[in-house]
Amino acid sequence: MLSWAPFLTILLVAGPVLAGLIFTGLPALDVMPSLGRTHPSLAGFIVLFHMPGFVTALRLTLVTGVGAALLSFALAVAFSAEALTRPSWRWLTRLQTPILASPHSAIALGFAFLIAPSGWIVRLLSPWATGWTLPPGDLVTLRDPWGLAMVLGLTLKETPYLVLMIISASAQVPARSLMAAAGALGDPLAVAWIKVVFPSVYRQVRLPMLAVLAFSLSVVDMPLILAPGNPPPLAVLAVRWLTNYDLSMYVPAAAAAMLIMLIVLASGALWWVAEWPVAWLARVWVERGGPNPLLDMILWSAARLAVVLGAAAFAGGTGQALWSVARLWPFPDARPVAFTLATWTGQAQHSLGTIAVTVAVAGAVVGSALVLSLACLEHMQRQRGRLGLGMQALVFAPLLVPQIAFLFGMQVLLVRLHLDGTLIAVAWSHLIFVLPYVLLSLSDPFLALDPRYAASGAALGAGRARVFFALKLPLLIRPIAVAAAVGFAVSFAQYLPTLFAGAGRIATLTTEAVTLSSGGDRRIIGVLAMLQAALPLAAYGLALGAPFLLFRRRGGMRP
């Protein structure tokens, strides 16, 4: 009976991606029967290349996407090298959870509150250091033309994710014995970790790194807050054209979406090719031996820069919290001069429906993802198999293919199924991104569960179903709860899927916060951003506390 699970999972996740690519690719090739265009051509790409601001949009996409991915990777490696070799640093890894739980748009809004010309940093320095008594009109710290704010905002969010992946992968290699051998050579601990442990770890973090690269090149909600608006990065430009009432704009918009996918594929291929010379150079460097004071200094500096960025995320969240309760906060005061809860009470009435929709969609999606993931894993365990490369490629395709390249096509599919603009469509679009994360979170704990538990249950006469429900699920309650929290956070963060599948008729906290980010009341934005971050964080807290509550009378079952 469980044999249907892998097929249904691939159908629900990879099916819309494939259909979306087809329905986006056809307009990109100028095939739109509704406009009388039935012969394939490259006219859409030619129109795109001649659009005003195209070159700037392309430059912004490459600079911010590739720059943020490389910077995030470098900082994550340096921070991990320090955190995994110095016990005094390990407590910092526990502080990543609030950043990991917060949606990208909430992090971007907090960062904008911090670095804006009227933001907290300028307020703390004014007027005693700057002389400014009014926000400086000629200071460009947000939406700068080179996208530096966008690079830092993306780095601030992606670095903790890569650190989590590196630390998880490090637990699967014999790091302790390798470090003991490397320590005898006299290298500093962080340099020794880079030399002997990181090569084994890298193979396991290659896929998350490529996912970060694909996401950074195609993200839409963060550029709407941090990147320049005219022209914006290519993904934002494509969304702007796809939501235009002029149907003729669909052709260059679809061409832009497919161009982004080609950029992502080319970047991934370039990264893969570059691994060979880098690996050769690293091998020569390790074999040569000798002291490495320069590398030690670079790792020391990069690790502390990662800590500073993490502190900036917390400072941004604190700024949002203060704005949400501020009644009056004139420039250049560093804190509000009067506080009120009126914004919270007002938004409680106005946003109650939006909160209910956001939580209901996330709950339904996480429940579906858990059922499908557990069914797939139980089927694979009974068949004595693991996640094959083919199934991994299909299930994880939504994380590697740019959203903009298939979500427009998926919207066409939803229109043909008469599901456009419904809660079912929004939930389905979220499931495409939630399910890979839930499956990834559950696969290792599920497949690593000691098979002797199931064998003991079977020896006592229990059937497979009873072993699954009465033995495996209680033993796996902690990873199941954590996977549910991860899925909850991923669903909360979805901006573009909600925009396309909801057809502008269904709003979530993320779409509301991003919409208000350009010129909205900071107090209302603060409330929405706090809710965006607080609800997923509460889910993480519930996930960590649930096993203790459920097994409070069973000491052996408590984690």
XYZ file of C-alpha atoms in Angstrom:
559
model
C 0.000 0.000 0.000
C 2.850 2.389 0.775
C 4.284 1.946 -2.718
C 2.106 4.872 -3.842
C 3.910 7.315 -1.583
C 7.091 7.968 -3.665
C 5.031 8.246 -6.853
C 2.557 10.698 -5.262
C 5.397 12.729 -3.735
C 7.152 13.119 -7.081
C 3.828 13.895 -8.798
C 2.970 16.662 -6.298
C 6.458 18.191 -6.151
C 8.226 17.602 -9.454
C 5.056 17.586 -11.608
C 4.270 21.308 -11.138
C 7.947 22.183 -11.634
C 8.055 20.363 -14.965
C 4.683 21.731 -16.082
C 5.693 25.203 -14.919
C 8.921 25.106 -16.930
C 6.974 24.104 -20.044
C 4.317 26.808 -19.628
C 7.037 29.431 -18.942
C 9.281 28.180 -21.726
C 6.601 28.407 -24.433
C 5.984 32.190 -24.008
C 9.745 32.672 -23.769
C 9.943 31.167 -27.267
C 7.157 33.510 -28.399
C 4.518 30.744 -28.431
C 1.291 32.280 -27.106
C -1.758 31.079 -29.053
C -3.994 33.546 -27.159
C -2.043 36.376 -28.844
C -1.943 34.631 -32.207
C 1.738 33.651 -31.834
C 2.193 29.994 -32.730
C 5.647 29.855 -34.348
C 8.663 29.491 -32.018
C 11.261 32.227 -32.217
C 13.774 34.099 -30.087
C 11.854 37.363 -30.421
C 11.124 37.404 -26.677
C 14.829 37.324 -25.823
C 15.581 40.026 -28.422
C 12.896 42.256 -26.894
C 14.300 41.524 -23.432
C 17.865 42.432 -24.425
C 16.648 45.794 -25.772
C 14.512 46.648 -22.743
C 15.611 49.846 -20.909
C 17.707 48.943 -17.866
C 18.274 45.315 -18.887
C 22.075 45.490 -18.591
C 21.873 47.100 -15.151
C 19.310 44.530 -13.979
C 21.542 41.707 -15.221
C 24.591 43.206 -13.503
C 22.666 43.569 -10.242
C 21.486 39.956 -10.443
C 25.005 38.611 -10.956
C 26.706 40.879 -8.402
C 24.175 40.350 -5.624
C 23.456 36.663 -6.297
C 26.995 35.366 -6.812
C 28.511 37.828 -4.324
C 26.100 36.896 -1.535
C 26.507 33.146 -2.142
C 30.324 33.316 -2.110
C 30.427 35.600 0.936
C 27.929 33.407 2.832
C 29.956 30.284 2.059
C 33.266 31.869 3.104
C 31.852 33.228 6.366
C 30.079 29.946 7.155
C 33.298 27.939 6.667
C 35.343 30.361 8.794
C 32.729 30.475 11.566
C 32.379 26.677 11.575
C 36.162 26.257 11.761
C 36.207 28.411 14.909
C 33.001 27.049 16.451
C 33.965 23.392 15.972
C 37.477 23.771 17.362
C 36.905 26.195 20.247
C 34.451 25.109 22.985
C 33.996 28.764 23.971
C 32.393 29.446 20.546
C 29.853 26.602 20.512
C 27.188 28.522 22.414
C 27.053 30.945 19.471
C 25.712 28.178 17.212
C 22.609 27.919 19.436
C 21.798 31.570 18.736
C 21.248 30.791 15.059
C 17.772 29.365 15.614
C 15.902 32.724 15.643
C 17.622 33.742 12.388
C 16.915 30.370 10.774
C 13.274 30.525 11.850
C 12.695 34.065 10.577
C 11.498 34.480 6.978
C 13.840 36.229 4.539
C 11.560 39.256 4.293
C 11.503 39.687 8.102
C 15.318 39.609 8.201
C 15.458 42.093 5.304
C 13.001 44.451 7.019
C 14.992 44.345 10.265
C 18.235 44.997 8.364
C 16.583 47.911 6.542
C 15.461 49.373 9.876
C 19.097 49.168 10.983
C 20.996 50.648 8.000
C 18.491 53.133 6.547
C 19.547 56.833 6.594
C 17.018 57.260 9.402
C 17.812 53.832 10.859
C 19.171 52.821 14.203
C 22.903 53.020 13.337
C 22.625 56.632 12.134
C 20.464 57.509 15.158
C 23.067 56.079 17.552
C 25.768 58.224 15.892
C 23.694 61.407 15.638
C 24.084 64.197 16.346
C 27.179 63.790 18.546
C 29.332 62.150 15.824
C 27.659 63.191 12.568
C 26.082 66.550 13.399
C 22.837 65.424 11.727
C 19.600 66.551 13.327
C 17.564 65.414 10.319
C 17.900 62.170 8.292
C 20.670 62.763 5.699
C 19.071 63.041 2.281
C 22.269 62.341 0.330
C 23.313 59.212 2.237
C 22.521 56.035 0.268
C 22.733 53.024 2.577
C 19.586 51.260 1.384
C 18.690 50.354 -2.226
C 22.202 51.429 -3.268
C 22.947 51.127 -7.016
C 25.552 48.344 -6.554
C 23.279 46.207 -4.387
C 25.667 46.069 -1.412
C 22.772 46.235 1.079
C 21.193 43.328 -0.791
C 24.433 41.305 -0.612
C 24.747 41.881 3.133
C 21.062 41.114 3.751
C 21.264 37.825 1.850
C 24.545 36.933 3.585
C 22.998 37.641 6.952
C 20.250 35.082 6.270
C 22.148 32.387 4.322
C 25.292 32.144 6.499
C 23.482 30.530 9.487
C 21.858 28.004 7.120
C 25.237 26.969 5.683
C 26.750 26.837 9.186
C 23.946 24.459 10.220
C 24.632 22.261 7.177
C 28.414 22.228 7.853
C 27.976 21.376 11.541
C 25.506 18.585 10.682
C 27.903 17.175 8.067
C 30.849 17.387 10.487
C 29.067 15.017 12.843
C 29.229 12.328 10.152
C 33.030 12.343 9.737
C 35.714 11.215 12.278
C 36.611 14.821 13.064
C 38.085 14.097 16.497
C 40.709 11.593 15.256
C 41.525 13.737 12.209
C 42.018 16.812 14.393
C 44.234 14.858 16.795
C 46.496 13.859 13.894
C 46.516 17.366 12.425
C 47.212 18.947 15.815
C 50.537 17.107 15.933
C 51.673 19.124 12.910
C 51.546 22.356 14.909
C 48.876 24.203 12.902
C 46.365 26.452 14.680
C 43.122 24.572 15.356
C 41.009 26.405 12.760
C 43.658 25.928 10.044
C 43.996 22.242 10.943
C 40.193 21.854 10.632
C 40.303 23.411 7.168
C 43.099 21.064 6.126
C 41.855 17.700 7.362
C 38.112 17.881 8.159
C 36.612 20.329 5.689
C 37.465 18.303 2.518
C 35.272 15.454 3.841
C 32.550 17.852 4.938
C 32.438 19.761 1.654
C 31.037 16.831 -0.342
C 27.956 16.855 1.904
C 27.361 20.618 1.763
C 27.763 20.981 -2.004
C 24.010 20.598 -2.622
C 22.989 23.177 0.058
C 25.606 25.552 -1.368
C 24.160 25.211 -4.879
C 20.665 25.769 -3.421
C 21.912 29.001 -1.807
C 23.441 30.073 -5.133
C 20.189 29.392 -7.012
C 18.124 31.173 -4.382
C 20.402 34.233 -4.257
C 20.242 34.661 -8.035
C 16.463 34.439 -8.223
C 15.039 35.737 -4.920
C 12.299 38.371 -5.213
C 11.075 39.455 -1.757
C 14.444 40.601 -0.344
C 15.310 42.776 -3.402
C 11.918 44.494 -3.070
C 13.126 45.717 0.348
C 16.914 46.107 -0.043
C 17.801 46.386 -3.753
C 17.384 49.401 -6.052
C 13.952 49.692 -7.606
C 14.664 51.167 -11.029
C 15.923 48.985 -12.511
C 15.741 46.151 -9.966
C 17.413 42.720 -10.270
C 16.190 40.622 -13.169
C 13.863 38.391 -11.100
C 11.980 41.416 -9.738
C 11.758 42.864 -13.252
C 10.303 39.581 -14.543
C 7.665 39.512 -11.769
C 6.780 43.139 -12.487
C 6.163 42.304 -16.162
C 4.335 39.032 -15.389
C 1.856 40.888 -13.176
C 1.317 43.567 -15.845
C -2.117 43.781 -17.459
C -0.441 44.163 -20.877
C -0.282 40.571 -22.172
C 2.489 41.456 -24.635
C 4.835 41.896 -21.628
C 4.480 38.175 -20.841
C 6.895 37.284 -23.648
C 9.946 39.267 -22.404
C 8.977 38.368 -18.823
C 9.033 34.638 -19.619
C 12.311 35.158 -21.500
C 13.765 36.867 -18.400
C 12.612 33.952 -16.222
C 14.261 31.416 -18.515
C 17.410 33.563 -18.698
C 17.605 33.449 -14.885
C 17.349 29.662 -15.021
C 20.174 29.537 -17.588
C 22.277 31.808 -15.330
C 21.634 29.499 -12.363
C 22.555 26.406 -14.402
C 25.699 28.087 -15.752
C 26.715 29.271 -12.274
C 26.227 25.777 -10.836
C 28.241 24.222 -13.680
C 30.994 26.812 -13.231
C 31.093 26.087 -9.501
C 31.381 22.349 -10.209
C 34.176 22.846 -12.763
C 36.035 25.223 -10.459
C 36.177 22.529 -7.769
C 38.881 20.646 -9.716
C 41.613 23.342 -9.856
C 40.731 24.486 -6.333
C 41.046 20.902 -5.038
C 44.412 20.513 -6.849
C 45.748 23.766 -5.390
C 44.508 22.819 -1.915
C 46.211 19.418 -2.139
C 49.526 21.054 -3.135
C 49.160 23.526 -0.270
C 48.466 20.814 2.322
C 51.320 18.597 1.094
C 53.761 21.514 1.191
C 53.045 22.015 4.912
C 54.576 24.859 6.900
C 52.985 27.643 8.960
C 49.907 29.482 7.684
C 49.655 32.728 9.668
C 47.852 34.564 6.834
C 45.103 31.927 6.585
C 44.769 31.867 10.369
C 44.311 35.647 10.377
C 41.742 35.472 7.518
C 39.727 32.784 9.332
C 39.898 34.777 12.581
C 38.622 37.927 10.844
C 35.928 36.198 8.764
C 34.551 34.303 11.767
C 34.169 37.541 13.717
C 32.558 39.246 10.722
C 29.996 36.416 10.717
C 29.347 37.098 14.409
C 28.916 40.821 13.674
C 26.370 40.036 10.942
C 24.518 37.754 13.333
C 24.463 40.560 15.897
C 23.081 42.849 13.165
C 20.194 40.421 12.659
C 19.332 40.557 16.362
C 19.712 44.347 16.383
C 17.346 44.573 13.407
C 14.800 42.414 15.233
C 15.122 44.612 18.319
C 14.544 47.683 16.152
C 11.383 46.115 14.727
C 10.150 45.345 18.236
C 10.746 48.946 19.360
C 9.030 50.403 16.287
C 6.015 48.133 16.895
C 5.432 49.726 20.326
C 6.596 53.264 19.490
C 4.063 56.046 19.673
C 6.596 58.780 18.918
C 10.188 58.231 17.765
C 11.611 61.404 16.224
C 15.024 61.590 14.570
C 17.763 61.493 15.894
C 16.554 59.924 19.165
C 18.024 56.448 19.692
C 14.820 55.154 21.294
C 11.128 56.056 21.218
C 10.112 58.936 23.457
C 6.659 57.424 24.023
C 5.349 53.869 23.913
C 1.936 52.438 23.079
C 0.307 49.113 22.283
C -2.219 50.763 19.987
C -0.469 49.473 16.845
C -0.621 45.910 18.134
C -4.282 46.136 19.136
C -5.188 47.805 15.839
C -3.349 45.188 13.787
C -4.810 42.387 15.907
C -8.207 43.235 14.423
C -6.988 44.102 10.927
C -4.532 41.197 10.477
C -6.443 38.428 12.267
C -7.719 37.015 8.986
C -4.249 37.171 7.426
C -2.726 35.410 10.435
C -5.415 32.729 10.292
C -4.783 32.127 6.579
C -1.008 31.985 7.100
C -1.250 29.524 9.998
C -3.939 27.395 8.319
C -1.943 27.052 5.099
C 1.252 26.268 7.017
C -0.540 23.698 9.203
C -2.140 21.912 6.251
C 1.093 21.919 4.268
C 3.244 20.662 7.137
C 0.728 17.896 7.938
C 0.690 16.760 4.306
C 4.482 16.933 4.041
C 4.913 14.842 7.204
C 2.490 12.144 6.017
C 4.128 11.888 2.590
C 7.689 11.961 3.974
C 7.009 9.304 6.623
C 5.207 7.107 4.101
C 8.114 7.398 1.634
C 10.717 6.626 4.308
C 8.755 3.683 5.725
C 8.346 2.268 2.217
C 12.065 2.663 1.502
C 13.029 1.048 4.808
C 10.757 -1.923 4.134
C 12.350 -2.227 0.686
C 15.805 -1.887 2.324
C 16.578 1.125 0.121
C 17.615 4.765 0.503
C 16.814 7.945 -1.387
C 18.123 7.245 -4.885
C 19.821 9.967 -6.913
C 16.868 10.112 -9.318
C 14.322 10.641 -6.566
C 16.594 13.137 -4.819
C 16.903 15.138 -8.033
C 13.123 15.173 -8.548
C 12.166 15.953 -4.940
C 14.844 18.619 -4.455
C 14.310 20.203 -7.893
C 12.234 23.098 -6.435
C 15.242 24.117 -4.321
C 17.640 24.145 -7.285
C 15.412 25.516 -10.055
C 14.707 29.272 -9.734
C 11.153 29.895 -8.503
C 10.498 32.517 -11.151
C 11.312 29.984 -13.907
C 8.361 27.711 -13.124
C 5.884 29.518 -10.854
C 4.432 31.572 -13.699
C 3.965 28.380 -15.717
C 2.469 26.704 -12.652
C -0.030 29.542 -12.434
C -1.094 28.760 -16.012
C -1.573 25.129 -14.936
C -3.675 26.236 -11.946
C -5.854 28.403 -14.204
C -6.503 25.424 -16.465
C -7.404 23.325 -13.393
C -9.721 26.151 -12.147
C -7.711 26.341 -8.904
C -6.167 29.775 -9.471
C -6.572 32.111 -6.485
C -7.743 29.419 -4.033
C -6.344 28.268 -0.703
C -5.744 24.832 -2.219
C -3.524 26.380 -4.891
C -1.550 28.382 -2.312
C -1.133 25.315 -0.088
C 0.006 23.207 -3.063
C 2.556 25.865 -4.087
C 3.923 25.943 -0.514
C 4.040 22.128 -0.353
C 6.426 22.103 -3.330
C 9.020 23.902 -1.192
C 8.143 22.548 2.259
C 8.208 18.839 1.408
C 11.902 18.685 0.351
C 12.971 20.326 3.625
C 10.772 18.022 5.743
C 11.984 14.931 3.874
C 15.597 16.077 4.218
C 15.154 16.682 7.962
C 13.537 13.285 8.576
C 15.489 10.963 6.304
C 18.673 10.542 8.366
C 16.973 10.074 11.810
C 14.353 7.704 10.344
C 16.783 5.512 8.430
C 19.269 5.524 11.350
C 16.684 4.176 13.837
C 17.930 0.914 15.306
C 16.106 -1.884 13.375
C 16.146 -4.079 16.492
C 13.211 -2.072 17.881
C 11.029 -3.123 14.927
C 12.382 -6.690 15.110
C 11.509 -6.894 18.822
C 7.999 -5.627 18.145
C 7.499 -8.121 15.330
C 8.784 -10.948 17.556
C 6.058 -10.039 20.082
C 3.403 -10.407 17.397
C 2.893 -6.788 16.332
C 2.140 -6.155 12.676
C 4.003 -3.635 10.524
C 1.370 -0.936 11.044
C 1.431 -1.345 14.830
C 5.242 -1.305 14.877
C 5.177 1.921 12.853
C 2.567 3.731 14.959
C 3.364 2.299 18.422
C 7.167 2.067 18.234
C 8.740 4.116 15.473
C 6.655 7.289 15.703
C 7.092 7.720 19.496
C 10.835 7.075 19.200
C 11.073 9.630 16.368
C 8.867 12.283 17.951
C 11.740 14.779 18.371
C 12.984 14.737 14.710
C 9.341 14.727 13.549
C 8.615 17.803 15.667
C 11.768 19.563 14.432
C 10.914 18.709 10.807
C 7.419 20.144 11.357
C 8.927 23.350 12.758
C 11.260 23.628 9.758
C 8.317 23.154 7.402
C 6.286 25.720 9.306
C 9.090 28.298 8.912
C 9.536 27.501 5.204
C 5.793 27.920 4.556
C 5.753 31.250 6.414
C 8.605 32.536 4.237
C 6.955 31.878 0.849
C 6.338 35.148 -0.986
C 6.432 34.427 -4.717
C 4.402 31.149 -4.558
C 1.665 32.959 -2.596
C 1.710 35.860 -5.050
C 1.310 33.636 -8.132
C -0.906 30.826 -6.817
C -3.056 33.242 -4.810
C -3.459 35.519 -7.859
C -3.334 38.542 -5.544
C -6.547 37.464 -3.796
C -4.972 35.582 -0.880
C -2.615 37.421 1.474
C -0.241 36.032 4.083
C 1.887 37.848 6.663
C 4.857 37.739 4.285
C 3.038 39.241 1.306
C 1.521 41.926 3.534
C 4.901 42.854 5.074
C 6.649 43.020 1.680
C 3.824 45.100 0.205
C 4.031 47.608 3.064
C 7.852 47.736 2.985
C 7.949 50.476 0.337
C 6.668 53.500 2.218
C 4.390 51.901 4.795
C 4.116 52.894 8.440
C 7.180 51.533 10.257
C 5.079 50.713 13.302
C 2.751 48.479 11.272
C 5.707 46.934 9.414
C 7.312 46.272 12.815
C 4.207 44.434 14.034
C 3.964 42.291 10.889
C 7.701 41.524 10.886
C 7.546 40.544 14.561
C 4.635 38.201 13.863
C 6.511 36.754 10.882
C 9.469 35.903 13.091
C 7.646 35.067 16.331
C 5.210 32.424 15.023
C 7.869 30.169 13.379
C 10.082 30.648 16.437
C 7.183 29.535 18.627
C 6.900 26.445 16.423
C 10.600 25.694 17.057
C 10.049 26.139 20.796
C 7.062 23.794 20.686
C 9.101 21.259 18.704
C 11.851 21.255 21.322
C 9.450 21.180 24.265
C 6.898 18.678 22.981
C 9.009 15.532 23.665
C 9.497 16.597 27.291
C 5.757 17.142 27.757
C 4.705 13.944 25.991
C 7.212 11.749 27.813
C 7.411 13.519 31.171
C 6.542 10.244 32.944
C 8.855 8.114 30.801
C 12.441 9.047 31.620
C 13.922 6.718 29.014
C 11.974 8.358 26.186
C 12.945 11.932 26.991
C 15.643 13.394 24.692
